[in-house]
mmCIF file of C-alpha atoms and ligand atoms in Angstrom:
data_model
loop_
_atom_site.group_PDB
_atom_site.id
_atom_site.type_symbol
_atom_site.label_atom_id
_atom_site.label_comp_id
_atom_site.label_asym_id
_atom_site.label_seq_id
_atom_site.Cartn_x
_atom_site.Cartn_y
_atom_site.Cartn_z
ATOM 1 C CA MET A 61 -6.743 -16.783 -12.965
ATOM 2 C CA ASN A 62 -4.661 -14.719 -11.537
ATOM 3 C CA VAL A 63 -4.238 -11.091 -13.261
ATOM 4 C CA VAL A 64 -2.305 -7.330 -12.586
ATOM 5 C CA LEU A 65 -3.528 -4.757 -13.519
ATOM 6 C CA MET A 66 -0.511 -1.605 -13.754
ATOM 7 C CA GLY A 67 -1.241 1.715 -14.598
ATOM 8 C CA PRO A 68 -0.615 5.050 -12.909
ATOM 9 C CA PRO A 69 -3.155 6.784 -10.590
ATOM 10 C CA GLY A 70 -6.544 7.727 -12.396
ATOM 11 C CA ALA A 71 -6.211 5.187 -15.315
ATOM 12 C CA GLY A 72 -9.238 3.397 -14.705
ATOM 13 C CA LYS A 73 -7.539 0.268 -13.199
ATOM 14 C CA GLY A 74 -10.324 0.177 -9.942
ATOM 15 C CA THR A 75 -12.930 0.997 -12.265
ATOM 16 C CA GLN A 76 -12.235 -1.480 -14.988
ATOM 17 C CA ALA A 77 -11.142 -4.300 -11.877
ATOM 18 C CA ARG A 78 -14.354 -3.884 -10.530
ATOM 19 C CA GLU A 79 -16.281 -4.317 -13.643
ATOM 20 C CA LEU A 80 -13.939 -7.456 -14.416
ATOM 21 C CA ALA A 81 -14.170 -9.026 -11.771
ATOM 22 C CA VAL A 82 -17.894 -8.842 -11.985
ATOM 23 C CA LYS A 83 -17.804 -10.748 -15.631
ATOM 24 C CA TYR A 84 -14.953 -13.085 -14.241
ATOM 25 C CA GLY A 85 -16.153 -14.062 -10.948
ATOM 26 C CA ILE A 86 -13.123 -13.764 -9.020
ATOM 27 C CA PRO A 87 -12.403 -11.119 -6.444
ATOM 28 C CA GLN A 88 -11.081 -7.457 -7.217
ATOM 29 C CA LEU A 89 -8.007 -6.802 -4.455
ATOM 30 C CA SER A 90 -7.724 -3.105 -4.970
ATOM 31 C CA THR A 91 -4.180 -2.931 -1.891
ATOM 32 C CA GLY A 92 -5.410 0.977 -2.150
ATOM 33 C CA ASP A 93 -9.003 0.057 -1.207
ATOM 34 C CA MET A 94 -7.844 -2.509 1.794
ATOM 35 C CA LEU A 95 -5.508 0.052 3.451
ATOM 36 C CA ARG A 96 -8.391 3.187 3.469
ATOM 37 C CA ALA A 97 -10.474 0.939 5.153
ATOM 38 C CA ALA A 98 -7.995 0.019 7.316
ATOM 39 C CA VAL A 99 -7.388 3.930 7.878
ATOM 40 C CA LYS A 100 -10.837 4.397 8.216
ATOM 41 C CA ALA A 101 -10.673 1.625 11.567
ATOM 42 C CA GLY A 102 -8.070 2.829 12.792
ATOM 43 C CA SER A 103 -6.412 -0.468 13.261
ATOM 44 C CA PRO A 104 -2.446 -1.170 13.460
ATOM 45 C CA VAL A 105 -1.802 -1.503 9.652
ATOM 46 C CA GLY A 106 -4.583 1.433 9.496
ATOM 47 C CA LEU A 107 -2.268 4.012 11.795
ATOM 48 C CA LYS A 108 1.036 2.742 10.478
ATOM 49 C CA ALA A 109 -0.066 3.659 6.458
ATOM 50 C CA LYS A 110 -1.860 6.950 6.802
ATOM 51 C CA ALA A 111 0.516 9.482 6.754
ATOM 52 C CA ALA A 112 2.729 8.260 3.263
ATOM 53 C CA MET A 113 -1.440 7.308 2.001
ATOM 54 C CA GLU A 114 -2.209 11.493 2.513
ATOM 55 C CA SER A 115 1.190 12.450 1.166
ATOM 56 C CA GLY A 116 0.555 10.043 -1.822
ATOM 57 C CA GLY A 117 3.685 8.164 -1.234
ATOM 58 C CA LEU A 118 4.072 4.529 -1.061
ATOM 59 C CA VAL A 119 3.199 2.033 2.161
ATOM 60 C CA SER A 120 5.976 -0.051 3.213
ATOM 61 C CA ASP A 121 6.228 -3.092 0.846
ATOM 62 C CA GLU A 122 5.798 -4.824 4.110
ATOM 63 C CA ILE A 123 2.761 -4.135 5.105
ATOM 64 C CA VAL A 124 1.350 -4.378 1.611
ATOM 65 C CA VAL A 125 3.033 -7.727 1.430
ATOM 66 C CA GLY A 126 1.524 -8.948 4.338
ATOM 67 C CA ILE A 127 -1.901 -7.247 3.278
ATOM 68 C CA ILE A 128 -2.089 -9.698 -0.275
ATOM 69 C CA ALA A 129 -0.232 -12.257 1.054
ATOM 70 C CA ASP A 130 -3.369 -13.208 3.778
ATOM 71 C CA ARG A 131 -5.548 -11.747 1.526
ATOM 72 C CA ILE A 132 -5.584 -14.692 -1.570
ATOM 73 C CA THR A 133 -5.220 -17.465 0.970
ATOM 74 C CA GLU A 134 -9.460 -16.704 1.353
ATOM 75 C CA ALA A 135 -11.851 -18.614 0.059
ATOM 76 C CA ASP A 136 -12.707 -16.514 -2.252
ATOM 77 C CA CYS A 137 -9.688 -16.501 -4.196
ATOM 78 C CA ALA A 138 -9.831 -19.952 -4.996
ATOM 79 C CA LYS A 139 -10.762 -18.926 -8.816
ATOM 80 C CA GLY A 140 -8.229 -16.638 -9.362
ATOM 81 C CA PHE A 141 -7.909 -12.769 -8.419
ATOM 82 C CA ILE A 142 -7.481 -9.183 -10.153
ATOM 83 C CA LEU A 143 -4.600 -7.315 -8.197
ATOM 84 C CA ASP A 144 -5.471 -3.504 -8.137
ATOM 85 C CA GLY A 145 -2.375 -1.382 -7.215
ATOM 86 C CA PHE A 146 -0.154 -3.892 -6.417
ATOM 87 C CA PRO A 147 2.683 -4.911 -6.880
ATOM 88 C CA ARG A 148 3.915 -1.043 -6.916
ATOM 89 C CA THR A 149 7.463 -1.740 -6.366
ATOM 90 C CA VAL A 150 10.357 -4.323 -8.382
ATOM 91 C CA ALA A 151 10.275 -5.569 -4.044
ATOM 92 C CA GLN A 152 7.181 -6.074 -4.450
ATOM 93 C CA ALA A 153 6.759 -8.132 -7.347
ATOM 94 C CA GLU A 154 9.624 -10.476 -6.783
ATOM 95 C CA SER A 155 7.282 -11.357 -3.034
ATOM 96 C CA LEU A 156 4.862 -11.879 -4.988
ATOM 97 C CA ALA A 157 5.928 -13.777 -7.460
ATOM 98 C CA GLU A 158 7.215 -16.009 -4.203
ATOM 99 C CA MET A 159 4.095 -16.606 -2.445
ATOM 100 C CA LEU A 160 2.400 -17.593 -5.738
ATOM 101 C CA LYS A 161 5.060 -20.031 -6.365
ATOM 102 C CA SER A 162 5.063 -21.629 -2.277
ATOM 103 C CA ARG A 163 1.772 -22.080 -3.531
ATOM 104 C CA SER A 164 1.579 -23.373 -6.993
ATOM 105 C CA LEU A 165 0.074 -20.795 -8.721
ATOM 106 C CA LYS A 166 1.275 -17.839 -11.433
ATOM 107 C CA ILE A 167 0.502 -14.953 -12.880
ATOM 108 C CA ASP A 168 -1.289 -15.468 -15.963
ATOM 109 C CA HIS A 169 -2.254 -11.931 -17.257
ATOM 110 C CA VAL A 170 -0.590 -8.716 -16.509
ATOM 111 C CA ILE A 171 -2.352 -5.309 -18.388
ATOM 112 C CA ASP A 172 -0.532 -1.681 -18.345
ATOM 113 C CA ILE A 173 -3.458 1.326 -18.833
ATOM 114 C CA THR A 174 -1.405 3.383 -20.240
ATOM 115 C CA ALA A 175 -2.613 7.148 -20.131
ATOM 116 C CA ASP A 176 -1.296 10.782 -20.283
ATOM 117 C CA THR A 177 0.239 12.092 -17.135
ATOM 118 C CA GLU A 178 -1.497 15.745 -17.465
ATOM 119 C CA ALA A 179 -4.943 13.841 -18.620
ATOM 120 C CA LEU A 180 -4.780 11.944 -15.447
ATOM 121 C CA VAL A 181 -4.222 15.287 -12.857
ATOM 122 C CA ALA A 182 -7.708 16.004 -15.014
ATOM 123 C CA ARG A 183 -9.104 13.074 -14.370
ATOM 124 C CA ILE A 184 -8.159 12.301 -10.526
ATOM 125 C CA THR A 185 -9.259 15.411 -8.881
ATOM 126 C CA GLY A 186 -12.881 15.689 -10.682
ATOM 127 C CA ARG A 187 -13.360 12.449 -9.628
ATOM 128 C CA SER A 188 -15.461 10.899 -6.371
ATOM 129 C CA THR A 189 -17.418 7.631 -5.592
ATOM 130 C CA CYS A 190 -21.219 6.867 -4.172
ATOM 131 C CA ALA A 191 -19.841 5.663 -0.640
ATOM 132 C CA LYS A 192 -22.721 3.028 -0.490
ATOM 133 C CA CYS A 193 -21.886 1.076 -3.858
ATOM 134 C CA GLY A 194 -19.097 2.438 -5.843
ATOM 135 C CA GLU A 195 -20.633 3.611 -8.637
ATOM 136 C CA GLY A 196 -17.791 6.435 -9.899
ATOM 137 C CA TYR A 197 -18.395 10.093 -11.479
ATOM 138 C CA HIS A 198 -16.551 12.705 -12.361
ATOM 139 C CA ASP A 199 -17.433 16.843 -12.576
ATOM 140 C CA THR A 200 -17.448 17.363 -15.942
ATOM 141 C CA HIS A 201 -17.397 13.902 -17.218
ATOM 142 C CA LYS A 202 -20.126 12.139 -15.782
ATOM 143 C CA LYS A 203 -22.619 14.218 -13.953
ATOM 144 C CA PRO A 204 -24.524 12.673 -11.193
ATOM 145 C CA LYS A 205 -28.311 14.077 -11.946
ATOM 146 C CA LYS A 206 -28.494 15.370 -8.721
ATOM 147 C CA ALA A 207 -25.333 17.289 -7.227
ATOM 148 C CA GLY A 208 -23.834 14.887 -4.228
ATOM 149 C CA ALA A 209 -25.634 12.246 -5.079
ATOM 150 C CA CYS A 210 -25.203 7.869 -6.893
ATOM 151 C CA ASP A 211 -28.038 8.286 -9.382
ATOM 152 C CA LYS A 212 -28.217 4.056 -9.312
ATOM 153 C CA CYS A 213 -28.862 4.278 -5.239
ATOM 154 C CA GLY A 214 -28.581 7.389 -4.328
ATOM 155 C CA GLY A 215 -26.066 7.089 -1.936
ATOM 156 C CA GLU A 216 -23.764 10.262 -0.874
ATOM 157 C CA LEU A 217 -21.113 11.224 -3.139
ATOM 158 C CA THR A 218 -17.452 11.396 -1.388
ATOM 159 C CA ARG A 219 -13.716 11.963 -2.655
ATOM 160 C CA ARG A 220 -10.960 11.183 -2.185
ATOM 161 C CA ALA A 221 -8.669 12.843 0.613
ATOM 162 C CA ASP A 222 -5.921 12.048 -1.444
ATOM 163 C CA ASP A 223 -7.135 13.702 -5.015
ATOM 164 C CA ASN A 224 -6.424 16.627 -5.074
ATOM 165 C CA GLU A 225 -3.456 18.478 -7.102
ATOM 166 C CA GLU A 226 -0.650 18.221 -5.169
ATOM 167 C CA THR A 227 -0.959 14.893 -3.979
ATOM 168 C CA VAL A 228 -2.014 13.326 -7.316
ATOM 169 C CA ARG A 229 1.304 14.983 -8.447
ATOM 170 C CA ASN A 230 2.901 13.269 -5.761
ATOM 171 C CA ARG A 231 1.637 10.394 -6.590
ATOM 172 C CA LEU A 232 1.975 9.966 -10.584
ATOM 173 C CA SER A 233 6.086 11.106 -9.607
ATOM 174 C CA VAL A 234 6.053 8.563 -7.052
ATOM 175 C CA TYR A 235 4.653 6.130 -10.234
ATOM 176 C CA HIS A 236 7.083 7.190 -12.395
ATOM 177 C CA LYS A 237 9.836 6.564 -10.026
ATOM 178 C CA GLN A 238 9.327 3.365 -8.537
ATOM 179 C CA THR A 239 6.056 1.350 -9.808
ATOM 180 C CA ALA A 240 7.291 1.779 -13.416
ATOM 181 C CA PRO A 241 9.773 -0.257 -13.149
ATOM 182 C CA VAL A 242 7.676 -2.868 -12.332
ATOM 183 C CA ILE A 243 6.344 -2.453 -16.170
ATOM 184 C CA GLU A 244 9.842 -3.727 -16.998
ATOM 185 C CA PHE A 245 9.969 -6.754 -14.471
ATOM 186 C CA TYR A 246 7.542 -7.999 -16.182
ATOM 187 C CA ARG A 247 7.710 -7.186 -20.329
ATOM 188 C CA GLY A 248 9.050 -9.956 -21.899
ATOM 189 C CA GLY A 249 7.130 -12.761 -19.477
ATOM 190 C CA GLY A 250 5.162 -13.366 -22.232
ATOM 191 C CA THR A 251 2.251 -12.552 -19.373
ATOM 192 C CA PHE A 252 2.346 -8.753 -20.818
ATOM 193 C CA LYS A 253 0.030 -6.726 -22.650
ATOM 194 C CA ALA A 254 -0.771 -2.710 -22.030
ATOM 195 C CA VAL A 255 -4.067 -1.332 -23.520
ATOM 196 C CA ASP A 256 -4.678 2.098 -24.050
ATOM 197 C CA GLY A 257 -6.709 3.645 -21.269
ATOM 198 C CA MET A 258 -7.143 7.215 -22.809
ATOM 199 C CA GLU A 259 -9.968 5.304 -24.781
ATOM 200 C CA LYS A 260 -13.522 4.989 -23.923
ATOM 201 C CA MET A 261 -14.533 3.344 -20.994
ATOM 202 C CA ASP A 262 -16.339 0.809 -22.649
ATOM 203 C CA LYS A 263 -13.205 0.761 -25.460
ATOM 204 C CA VAL A 264 -10.577 0.235 -22.506
ATOM 205 C CA PHE A 265 -13.105 -3.005 -21.138
ATOM 206 C CA ALA A 266 -13.834 -4.632 -24.230
ATOM 207 C CA ALA A 267 -10.009 -4.609 -25.268
ATOM 208 C CA LEU A 268 -9.155 -6.418 -21.234
ATOM 209 C CA CYS A 269 -11.923 -8.995 -22.038
ATOM 210 C CA ARG A 270 -10.115 -9.835 -25.751
ATOM 211 C CA ILE A 271 -6.342 -10.778 -23.859
ATOM 212 C CA LEU A 272 -8.232 -12.425 -20.459
ATOM 213 C CA GLY A 273 -10.537 -13.952 -23.130
HETATM 214 P P1 LIG B 240 -4.741 3.366 -5.043
HETATM 215 O O1 LIG B 240 -6.251 3.436 -4.708
HETATM 216 O O2 LIG B 240 -4.439 2.266 -5.681
HETATM 217 O O3 LIG B 240 -4.103 4.979 -5.262
HETATM 218 O O4 LIG B 240 -4.004 3.360 -3.507
HETATM 219 C C1 LIG B 240 -4.106 5.145 -2.922
HETATM 220 C C2 LIG B 240 -2.490 4.712 -1.446
HETATM 221 O O5 LIG B 240 -2.557 3.463 -1.354
HETATM 222 C C3 LIG B 240 -1.344 4.973 -2.589
HETATM 223 O O6 LIG B 240 -1.072 6.211 -2.482
HETATM 224 C C4 LIG B 240 -0.398 4.499 -1.466
HETATM 225 O O7 LIG B 240 -0.414 5.158 -0.239
HETATM 226 C C5 LIG B 240 -1.334 3.278 -1.003
HETATM 227 N N1 LIG B 240 -0.968 2.105 -2.163
HETATM 228 C C6 LIG B 240 -1.483 1.470 -2.160
HETATM 229 N N2 LIG B 240 -1.220 0.448 -2.857
HETATM 230 C C7 LIG B 240 -0.072 0.424 -2.607
HETATM 231 C C8 LIG B 240 1.144 -0.341 -2.707
HETATM 232 N N3 LIG B 240 1.044 -1.707 -3.460
HETATM 233 N N4 LIG B 240 2.187 -0.020 -2.014
HETATM 234 C C9 LIG B 240 1.894 0.603 -1.706
HETATM 235 N N5 LIG B 240 1.614 1.552 -1.164
HETATM 236 C C10 LIG B 240 0.101 1.451 -2.084
#
């Protein structure tokens, strides 16, 4: 089963994709996570991506399409995958359609997790993640028992460099200009559905599972 999770930054794509990956036994392919790893490693891709990521802009289509084209040929994608944060432009969506067609694959579900812009700014600027196990926290909605430490594994909580208000507003504006048209690209294709991302996390998860079956 091949799934595309869409939605603005902070809508909960990453958290939901992580849970869905466990439930359905298929990997979460997050271009954001892959690019952050490349930046951290100082690889050629990371060096090219760094400035765009820091400003909240998009990394070039060529780079992200290349990353996904390689990634979906790996063994763990044989039963399918959950795309999280890709495609983010219509050109990326077209490239994805071509790469899947050439491998006789298709997208089974495109799900848009919708959310209100102002709520997203508050959500994103308050969030932190465990560097060890990936569990997510929030300054007001989900505080860890001990400040700066993960309740589950004791790992250190970190914040993304691009989760500050100025960059978040730019990411939201980039989303409306360049990524919202991707929804129109998929809408009407028979595989498209939307879920309300303003609901509680477990309700959103249940809605996603109802769609995926
Ligand atoms: P995310 O973790 O999905 O919020 O992505 C973090 C940042 O990585 C974005 O603000 C972009 O700079 C970059 N990025 C992630 N996915 C893509 C993509 N599909 N196309 C272009 N840039 C991307």
